[in-house]
Structure formats: structure tokens, C-alpha cells
Coordinates of C-alpha atoms in Angstrom, one line a residue:
X1465 CA -2.2 -8.8 42.9
X1466 CA -2.4 -12.5 43.7
X1467 CA 1.3 -12.9 42.8
X1468 CA 2.4 -9.9 44.8
X1469 CA 0.5 -11.1 47.9
X1470 CA 1.6 -14.8 47.5
X1471 CA 3.0 -15.9 50.9
X1472 CA 4.9 -18.8 49.4
X1473 CA 6.3 -21.3 48.9
X1474 CA 7.9 -21.0 45.5
X1475 CA 5.8 -23.9 44.2
X1476 CA 2.7 -21.8 44.8
X1477 CA 4.2 -18.9 43.0
X1478 CA 5.1 -21.2 40.1
X1479 CA 1.5 -22.3 39.8
X1480 CA 0.3 -18.8 39.7
X1481 CA 2.8 -17.9 37.0
X1482 CA 1.7 -20.8 34.9
X1483 CA -1.9 -19.6 35.0
X1484 CA -0.8 -16.1 34.1
X1485 CA 1.3 -17.4 31.2
X1486 CA -1.8 -19.3 29.9
X1487 CA -3.9 -16.1 30.1
X1488 CA -1.2 -14.1 28.2
X1489 CA -1.0 -16.8 25.6
X1490 CA -4.8 -16.7 25.1
X1491 CA -4.8 -12.9 25.0
X1492 CA -2.0 -12.8 22.4
X1493 CA -4.0 -15.2 20.2
X1494 CA -7.1 -13.0 20.4
X1495 CA -5.1 -9.9 19.5
X1496 CA -3.7 -11.7 16.5
X1497 CA -7.2 -12.7 15.5
X1498 CA -8.4 -9.1 15.7
X1499 CA -5.4 -8.0 13.7
X1500 CA -6.2 -10.6 11.0
X1501 CA -9.8 -9.4 11.0
X1502 CA -8.6 -5.8 10.5
X1503 CA -6.5 -6.8 7.5
X1504 CA -9.5 -8.4 5.9
X1505 CA -11.7 -5.3 6.1
X1506 CA -12.6 -3.8 2.7
X1507 CA -13.1 -0.2 4.0
X1508 CA -9.9 1.6 4.8
X1509 CA -11.5 3.5 7.6
X1510 CA -12.7 0.4 9.4
X1511 CA -9.3 -1.3 8.8
X1512 CA -7.4 1.7 10.4
X1513 CA -9.9 1.8 13.3
X1514 CA -9.3 -1.9 14.1
X1515 CA -5.6 -1.6 13.7
X1516 CA -5.6 1.3 16.2
X1517 CA -7.6 -0.9 18.6
X1518 CA -5.0 -3.8 18.1
X1519 CA -2.2 -1.3 18.9
X1520 CA -4.0 -0.3 22.1
X1521 CA -4.5 -3.9 23.2
X1522 CA -0.8 -4.7 22.5
X1523 CA 0.4 -1.7 24.5
X1524 CA -2.0 -2.7 27.4
X1525 CA -0.6 -6.3 27.2
X1526 CA 3.0 -5.1 27.4
X1527 CA 2.1 -2.9 30.4
X1528 CA 0.5 -5.9 32.1
X1529 CA 3.5 -8.0 31.4
X1530 CA 5.8 -5.4 32.9
X1531 CA 3.6 -5.3 36.0
X1532 CA 3.6 -9.1 36.2
X1533 CA 7.5 -9.1 36.1
X1534 CA 7.6 -6.5 38.9
X1535 CA 5.1 -8.4 41.0
X1536 CA 7.2 -11.6 40.5
X1537 CA 10.4 -9.9 41.6
X1538 CA 8.7 -8.4 44.7
X1539 CA 7.1 -11.7 45.7
X1540 CA 10.3 -13.7 45.2
X1541 CA 12.2 -11.2 47.4
X1542 CA 9.5 -11.4 50.0
X1543 CA 9.6 -15.2 50.1
X1544 CA 13.4 -15.2 50.2
X1545 CA 13.4 -12.7 53.1
X1546 CA 10.8 -14.8 54.9
X1547 CA 12.9 -17.9 54.5
X1548 CA 15.9 -16.1 55.7
X1549 CA 14.1 -14.8 58.9
X1550 CA 12.9 -18.4 59.6
X1551 CA 16.4 -19.7 59.3
X1552 CA 17.9 -17.0 61.4
X1553 CA 15.4 -17.5 64.2
X1554 CA 16.3 -21.2 64.6
X1555 CA 20.0 -20.9 65.6
X1556 CA 20.3 -22.3 69.2
X1557 CA 23.4 -24.5 69.0
X1558 CA 26.5 -25.1 67.0
X1559 CA 24.8 -27.8 65.0
X1560 CA 21.9 -25.6 64.4
X1561 CA 24.3 -22.8 63.3
X1562 CA 25.9 -25.2 60.8
X1563 CA 22.5 -26.3 59.6
X1564 CA 21.5 -22.7 59.3
X1565 CA 24.7 -21.9 57.2
X1566 CA 23.9 -24.8 54.9
X1567 CA 20.3 -23.6 54.6
X1568 CA 21.4 -20.1 54.0
X1569 CA 23.8 -21.3 51.3
X1570 CA 20.9 -23.3 49.7
X1571 CA 18.6 -20.3 50.1
X1572 CA 21.3 -18.1 48.4
X1573 CA 21.5 -20.7 45.6
X1574 CA 17.8 -20.7 45.3
X1575 CA 17.7 -16.9 45.2
X1576 CA 20.4 -16.8 42.6
X1577 CA 18.5 -19.4 40.5
X1578 CA 15.3 -17.5 40.9
X1579 CA 17.0 -14.2 39.8
X1580 CA 18.4 -16.0 36.8
X1581 CA 15.0 -17.3 36.0
X1582 CA 13.5 -13.8 36.3
X1583 CA 16.4 -12.5 34.1
X1584 CA 15.6 -15.1 31.4
X1585 CA 11.9 -14.4 31.6
X1586 CA 12.5 -10.7 31.2
X1587 CA 14.9 -11.4 28.2
X1588 CA 12.1 -13.4 26.6
X1589 CA 9.6 -10.6 27.2
X1590 CA 12.0 -8.1 25.6
X1591 CA 12.4 -10.4 22.6
X1592 CA 8.7 -10.7 22.3
X1593 CA 8.3 -7.0 22.5
X1594 CA 10.9 -6.5 19.7
X1595 CA 9.0 -9.1 17.6
X1596 CA 5.8 -7.2 18.3
X1597 CA 7.3 -3.9 17.2
X1598 CA 8.8 -5.5 14.1
X1599 CA 5.4 -7.0 13.2
X1600 CA 3.7 -3.6 13.7
X1601 CA 6.4 -2.0 11.4
X1602 CA 5.9 -4.6 8.7
X1603 CA 2.1 -4.1 8.9
X1604 CA 2.5 -0.4 8.6
X1605 CA 4.9 -0.8 5.6
X1606 CA 2.4 -3.2 4.0
X1607 CA -0.5 -0.7 4.5
X1608 CA 1.6 2.1 3.0
X1609 CA 2.6 0.0 0.0
X1610 CA -1.1 -1.0 -0.5
X1611 CA -2.1 2.7 -0.3
X1612 CA 0.5 3.7 -2.9
X1613 CA -0.7 0.9 -5.2
X1614 CA -4.3 2.1 -4.8
X1615 CA -3.2 5.6 -5.7
X1616 CA -1.3 4.3 -8.7
X1617 CA -4.3 2.2 -9.9
X1618 CA -6.6 5.2 -9.4
X1619 CA -4.4 7.4 -11.6
X1620 CA -4.2 4.7 -14.2
X1621 CA -8.0 4.2 -14.3
X1622 CA -8.5 8.0 -14.6
X1623 CA -6.0 8.2 -17.5
X1624 CA -7.7 5.2 -19.2
X1625 CA -11.0 6.9 -18.8
X1626 CA -9.7 10.1 -20.4
X1627 CA -8.1 8.1 -23.3
X1628 CA -11.4 6.2 -23.9
X1629 CA -13.3 9.5 -24.0
X1630 CA -10.8 11.0 -26.3
X1631 CA -10.9 8.0 -28.6
X1632 CA -14.7 8.1 -28.7
X1633 CA -14.7 11.7 -29.7
X1634 CA -12.1 11.0 -32.3
X1635 CA -14.2 8.1 -33.7
X1636 CA -17.2 10.4 -33.9
X1637 CA -15.2 13.0 -35.8
X1638 CA -13.8 10.4 -38.2
X1639 CA -17.3 9.1 -39.0
X1640 CA -18.5 12.7 -39.6
X1641 CA -15.5 13.4 -41.9
X1642 CA -16.1 10.1 -43.8
X1643 CA -19.8 11.0 -44.2
X1644 CA -19.0 14.5 -45.5
X1645 CA -16.4 13.1 -47.9
X1646 CA -18.8 10.5 -49.2
X1647 CA -21.5 13.1 -49.6
X1648 CA -19.1 15.3 -51.5
X1649 CA -18.1 12.4 -53.7
X1650 CA -21.7 11.5 -54.5
X1651 CA -22.5 15.1 -55.2
X1652 CA -19.5 15.3 -57.6
X1653 CA -20.6 12.1 -59.4
X1654 CA -24.2 13.3 -59.8
X1655 CA -22.9 16.6 -61.1
X1656 CA -20.7 14.9 -63.7
X1657 CA -23.5 12.5 -64.8
X1658 CA -25.9 15.5 -65.1
X1659 CA -23.4 17.3 -67.4
X1660 CA -22.8 14.2 -69.5
X1661 CA -26.3 12.9 -69.8
X1662 CA -28.3 16.1 -69.7
X1663 CA -26.1 18.9 -71.0
X1664 CA -29.1 21.0 -71.9
X1665 CA -30.3 21.2 -68.3

């Protein structure tokens, strides 16, 4: 709103824009901190909630940047129109007309330069938006890959648990069979000894 209502000159608008850029830089840093905090969460539900909040903040920031660009454009046009009006009101003589033409040429040059600056700024904002979208896509892909790894690890752990249970049962069965075989062997030995040593029994 301060930018939209700025009466000029362009130096005042430049100072306001510098302050806004600083605030956007600070905001972007805080959003990145929040995103890093989300990635460090242990619980998946908390991580997803924080990532959704990060996404909302990024969308709000992009909306504010778009409003900022529109306000800049409107303010620059208003300042340029005001300068044109002031120049047009001062034409009283041929010399003044010549001076006005030179001023108009300079004003047109300033307008062209201002528009080029706005175009460059909008190009930078579009590039930043593309980088933000790419970052979000990479984050989403990383989360999906981690989720797939967790599923794979869970399946491996369950399979290992089943195998360990099976091996434990097998070990118990083997011990039982060995015990029965040993008992049968001892019974056979005792039977033979009885027949050899005590045939009358």
C-alpha cells in the first residue's frame, strides 16, 4: 500500500522497494528454516503437517510478490504521468517548448528504463518461482522415495521375523528328535546288555 500511494520521486520508490526486498529475503529464510525443521521431524504426520504449512507460506509469499510487482508498476506509471503533467504545464515560450521536449525525451527514456527494470525484476521473480517449484518437486520425490524405503524395510523386517520364528520351531523339533533318537538308542543298548548278561531274566 505504501508503494502504491508513493507520490514520488523515483528515489523514494527505490528506497521503499529496498525495504520490501529485505523483508522478502528475511521471510524466505524463515520459510527455509521451517522446511528444514519439517525434514528433521521423526513422526511422518508431523513432518507432513509442517510441509503443508511451508507450502502455504510459499504460496502466500508468491502472492505478495505478485501484488508488490503490480503496485510498483502502478506507482511508476503514476509518477511518470505526474512528471508529464508538470512538464506540459510549463510550456510558455519556444525555449520552454524546447526544454519541455528535452524533458519529455528524458522522461520517456526514464520510463523505458523503469519498464525494463520492472521486466527484469519480474523475470527474476519468475525464475525464483520456478526454483521454488523445483525445490518442492525434489522434496516430494525425496519423501516418496523415503516412504518406499520404509515400506521395503518393514517388509524385510517382517520376513526376517517369520524366518526366525520358523528356525526356532525347527530347532525345537530337531532337539526333540535327537532326544527321542538318543532315548531309543539307550533303550536298545540296555535291552542288548540285559539279554547278554542276564539271559535268564
